[in-house]
Each structure stands twice: as structure tokens, then as C-alpha cells.
Short mmCIF file of C-alpha atoms in Angstrom, two decimals:
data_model
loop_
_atom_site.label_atom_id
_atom_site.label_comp_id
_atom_site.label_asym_id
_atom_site.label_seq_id
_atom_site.Cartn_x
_atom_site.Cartn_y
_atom_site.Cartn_z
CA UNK A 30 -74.88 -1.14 -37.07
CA UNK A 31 -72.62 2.13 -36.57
CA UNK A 32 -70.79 3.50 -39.51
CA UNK A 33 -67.69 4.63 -40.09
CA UNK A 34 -68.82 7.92 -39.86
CA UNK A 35 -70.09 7.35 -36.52
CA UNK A 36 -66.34 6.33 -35.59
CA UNK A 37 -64.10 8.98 -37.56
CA UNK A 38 -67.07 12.14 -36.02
CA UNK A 39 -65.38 10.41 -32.78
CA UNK A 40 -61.54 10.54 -33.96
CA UNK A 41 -62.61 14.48 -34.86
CA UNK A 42 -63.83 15.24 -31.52
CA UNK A 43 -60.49 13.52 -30.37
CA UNK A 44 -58.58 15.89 -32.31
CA UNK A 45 -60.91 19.33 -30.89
CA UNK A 46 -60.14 17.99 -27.66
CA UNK A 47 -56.03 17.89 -28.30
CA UNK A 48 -56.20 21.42 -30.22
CA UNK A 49 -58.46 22.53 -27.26
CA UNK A 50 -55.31 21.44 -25.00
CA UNK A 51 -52.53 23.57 -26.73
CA UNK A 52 -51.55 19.77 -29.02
CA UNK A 53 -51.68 19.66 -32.44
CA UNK A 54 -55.08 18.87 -33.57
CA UNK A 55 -54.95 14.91 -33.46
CA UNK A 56 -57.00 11.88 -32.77
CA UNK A 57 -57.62 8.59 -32.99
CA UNK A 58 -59.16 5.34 -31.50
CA UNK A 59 -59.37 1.62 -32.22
CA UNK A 60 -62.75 -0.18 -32.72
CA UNK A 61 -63.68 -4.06 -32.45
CA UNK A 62 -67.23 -4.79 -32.73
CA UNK A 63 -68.89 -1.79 -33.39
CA UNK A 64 -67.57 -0.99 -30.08
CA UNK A 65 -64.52 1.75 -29.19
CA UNK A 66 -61.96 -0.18 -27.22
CA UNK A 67 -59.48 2.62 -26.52
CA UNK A 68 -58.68 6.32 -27.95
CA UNK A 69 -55.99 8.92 -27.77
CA UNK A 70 -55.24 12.72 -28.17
CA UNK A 71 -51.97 14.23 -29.62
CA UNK A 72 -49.70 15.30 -26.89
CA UNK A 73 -46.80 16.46 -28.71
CA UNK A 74 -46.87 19.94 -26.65
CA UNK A 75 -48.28 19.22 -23.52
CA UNK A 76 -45.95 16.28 -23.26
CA UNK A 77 -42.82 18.23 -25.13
CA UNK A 78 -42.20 15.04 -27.18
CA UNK A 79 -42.53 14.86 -30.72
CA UNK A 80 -43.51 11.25 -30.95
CA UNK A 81 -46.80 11.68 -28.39
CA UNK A 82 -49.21 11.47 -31.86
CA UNK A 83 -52.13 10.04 -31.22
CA UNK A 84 -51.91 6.85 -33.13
CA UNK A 85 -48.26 5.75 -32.05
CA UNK A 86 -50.08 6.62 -28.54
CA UNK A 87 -53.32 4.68 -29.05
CA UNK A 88 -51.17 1.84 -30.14
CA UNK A 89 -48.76 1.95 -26.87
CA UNK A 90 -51.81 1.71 -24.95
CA UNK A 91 -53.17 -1.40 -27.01
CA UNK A 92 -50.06 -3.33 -26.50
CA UNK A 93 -50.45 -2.26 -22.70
CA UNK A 94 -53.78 -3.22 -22.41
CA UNK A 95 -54.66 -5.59 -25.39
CA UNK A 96 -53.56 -9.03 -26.64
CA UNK A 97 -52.30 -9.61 -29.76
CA UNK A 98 -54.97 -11.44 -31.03
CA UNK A 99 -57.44 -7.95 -30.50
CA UNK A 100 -55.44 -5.62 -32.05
CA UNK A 101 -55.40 -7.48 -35.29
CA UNK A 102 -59.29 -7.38 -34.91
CA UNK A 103 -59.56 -3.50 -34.72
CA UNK A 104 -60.08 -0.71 -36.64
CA UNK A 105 -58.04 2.29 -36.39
CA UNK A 106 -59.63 5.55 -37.02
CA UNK A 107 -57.26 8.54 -37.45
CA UNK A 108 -58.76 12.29 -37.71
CA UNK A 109 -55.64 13.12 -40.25
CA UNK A 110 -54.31 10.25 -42.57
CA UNK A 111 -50.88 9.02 -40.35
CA UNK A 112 -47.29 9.95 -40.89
CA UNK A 113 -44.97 7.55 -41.66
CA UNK A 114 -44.06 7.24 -37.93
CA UNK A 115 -47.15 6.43 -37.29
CA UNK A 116 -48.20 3.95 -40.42
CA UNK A 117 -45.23 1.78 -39.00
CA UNK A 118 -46.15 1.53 -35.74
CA UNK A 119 -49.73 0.32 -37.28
CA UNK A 120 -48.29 -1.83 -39.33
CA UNK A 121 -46.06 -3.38 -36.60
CA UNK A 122 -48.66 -3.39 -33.87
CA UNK A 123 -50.89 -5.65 -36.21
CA UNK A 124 -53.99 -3.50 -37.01
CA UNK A 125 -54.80 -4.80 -40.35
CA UNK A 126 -57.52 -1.75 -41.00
CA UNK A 127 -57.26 2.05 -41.04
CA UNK A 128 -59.44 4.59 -41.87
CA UNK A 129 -58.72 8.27 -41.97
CA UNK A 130 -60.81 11.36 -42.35
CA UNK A 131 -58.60 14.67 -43.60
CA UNK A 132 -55.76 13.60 -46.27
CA UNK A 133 -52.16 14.30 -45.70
CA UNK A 134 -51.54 16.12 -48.96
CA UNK A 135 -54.24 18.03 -48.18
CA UNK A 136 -52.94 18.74 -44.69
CA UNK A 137 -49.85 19.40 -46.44
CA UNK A 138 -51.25 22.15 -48.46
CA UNK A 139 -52.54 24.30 -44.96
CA UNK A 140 -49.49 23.86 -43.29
CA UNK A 141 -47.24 25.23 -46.64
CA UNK A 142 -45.56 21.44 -46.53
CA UNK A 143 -43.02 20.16 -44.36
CA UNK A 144 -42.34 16.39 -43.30
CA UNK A 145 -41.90 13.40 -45.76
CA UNK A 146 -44.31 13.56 -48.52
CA UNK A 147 -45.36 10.71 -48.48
CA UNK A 148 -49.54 8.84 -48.38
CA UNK A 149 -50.22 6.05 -45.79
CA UNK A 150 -51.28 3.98 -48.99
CA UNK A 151 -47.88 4.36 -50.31
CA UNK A 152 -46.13 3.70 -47.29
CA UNK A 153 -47.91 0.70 -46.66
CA UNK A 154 -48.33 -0.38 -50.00
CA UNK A 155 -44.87 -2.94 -49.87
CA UNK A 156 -46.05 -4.39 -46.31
CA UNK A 157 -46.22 -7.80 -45.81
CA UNK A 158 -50.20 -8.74 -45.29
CA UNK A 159 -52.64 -6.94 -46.82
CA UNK A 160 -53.08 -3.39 -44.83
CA UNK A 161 -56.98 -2.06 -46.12
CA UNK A 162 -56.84 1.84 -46.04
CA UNK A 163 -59.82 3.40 -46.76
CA UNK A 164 -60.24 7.45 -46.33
CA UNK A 165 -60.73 9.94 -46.43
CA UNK A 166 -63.81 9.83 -44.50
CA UNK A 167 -65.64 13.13 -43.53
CA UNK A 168 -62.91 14.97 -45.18
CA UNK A 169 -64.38 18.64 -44.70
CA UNK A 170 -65.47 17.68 -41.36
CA UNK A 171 -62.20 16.27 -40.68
CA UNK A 172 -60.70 19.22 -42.11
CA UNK A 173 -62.31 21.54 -39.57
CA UNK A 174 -59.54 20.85 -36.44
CA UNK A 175 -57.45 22.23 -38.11
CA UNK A 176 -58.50 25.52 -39.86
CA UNK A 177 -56.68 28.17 -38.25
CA UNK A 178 -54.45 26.16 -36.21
CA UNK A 179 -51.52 26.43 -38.61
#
């Protein structure tokens, strides 16, 4: 049976691949079964649109592509615990699981802050349902997208 760490060393190569690109170094993907059903890449440069991050992306193309029913069967692993943007568009897609790798106050730290300061667990914290957050995951790994990006 794969692990999570199986599935978040795949959100990291997502996020090598966006920095790789010239996009902020982003990933993330959606897993049912122990399988990956779809991923994304940040694409806030190439695309010049700062709302291409890779979860509200991965979640446009679940709606697309997915019914209902799926998405609230999947995982989502992010490379970099999601913004608030981002936590609401999980929470309104239906994904009832997340799991992130680097920590956003620890991303906050490298960048020198910047953004609202705020943890997915708090932001989801009021939501109706229960949201299960676990992370970080492979937080030095996780970490290494974005070393010397900033």
C-alpha cells in the first residue's frame, strides 16, 4: 500500500517541474485508491494570472473531469500547505482530506512574509464537515523547491 510519502515526493516533483518553468515552485495532485487521478503545476507566471496555483487548478480540473461523488473520495496532496484562496476552493470543491509537505509559516519565514498569515488548519478549522489536515509531510524535502527561489 503506497504512503503518503510516496504521494507528497510526487506533489514535490510537481513543484520542481513549475519552478523549472519560470512558476512559483508549486504542486499538487488528488489521489483515490492509492491511485493519482489528476495533478497540477503553478502557473501563476507562465499564465500571468495570480490565481493559476496549483490546487485552485487541480480542483478546476476535478470539477471538469470528476463527479462529485470522487472528489469527496480524494486526497489532496499540496507541496506547500495552501493559501487561503486555495483552502476555500478545497473546502468548496468537497475534498474532505489534505495533506501538505512544507508549512506556510515556514514558507513565510524564506520569503520575509507577505500574504495573510494565516494556517490551512485555522482557516478550515470553522468549516462545516470535518476537513482532516495532516502535514507537514517531508517537510525538508518539501522545503527544497524552494531554496533559492525567493
Amino acid at each position: 500500500m503506497p504512503t503518503p510519502d510516496r504521494w507528497m515526493t510526487e506533489a514535490i516533483r510537481l513543484a520542481n517541474e513549475a519552478r523549472e518553468r519560470g512558476d512559483e515552485p508549486f504542486g499538487a495532485l488528488l489521489v483515490a485508491d492509492n491511485h493519482s487521478v489528476l495533478e497540477a503545476r503553478n502557473a501563476v507566471n507562465t499564465d500571468g494570472d495570480v490565481t493559476q496555483h496549483a490546487e485552485l487548478r487541480l480542483i478546476i480540473k476535478a470539477g471538469r473531469q470528476l463527479s462529485p461523488a470522487v472528489v469527496a473520495g480524494t486526497t489532496l496532496y499540496a507541496s506547500t500547505e495552501p493559501c487561503a484562496m486555495c483552502c476555500g476552493a478545497i473546502y468548496w470543491a468537497g475534498i474532505r482530506h489534505l495533506v501538505f509537505g512544507f508549512p506556510a509559516r515556514r514558507l513565510e519565514e524564506m520569503t520575509g512574509g507577505g500574504g495573510i498569515h494565516r494556517s490551512s488548519h485555522q482557516i478550515l478549522s470553522d468549516a462545516t464537515g470535518d476537513i482532516r489536515i495532516d502535514g507537514p509531510v517531508l517537510e525538508e524535502e518539501a522545503a527544497g523547491p524552494h531554496r533559492g527561489f525567493w
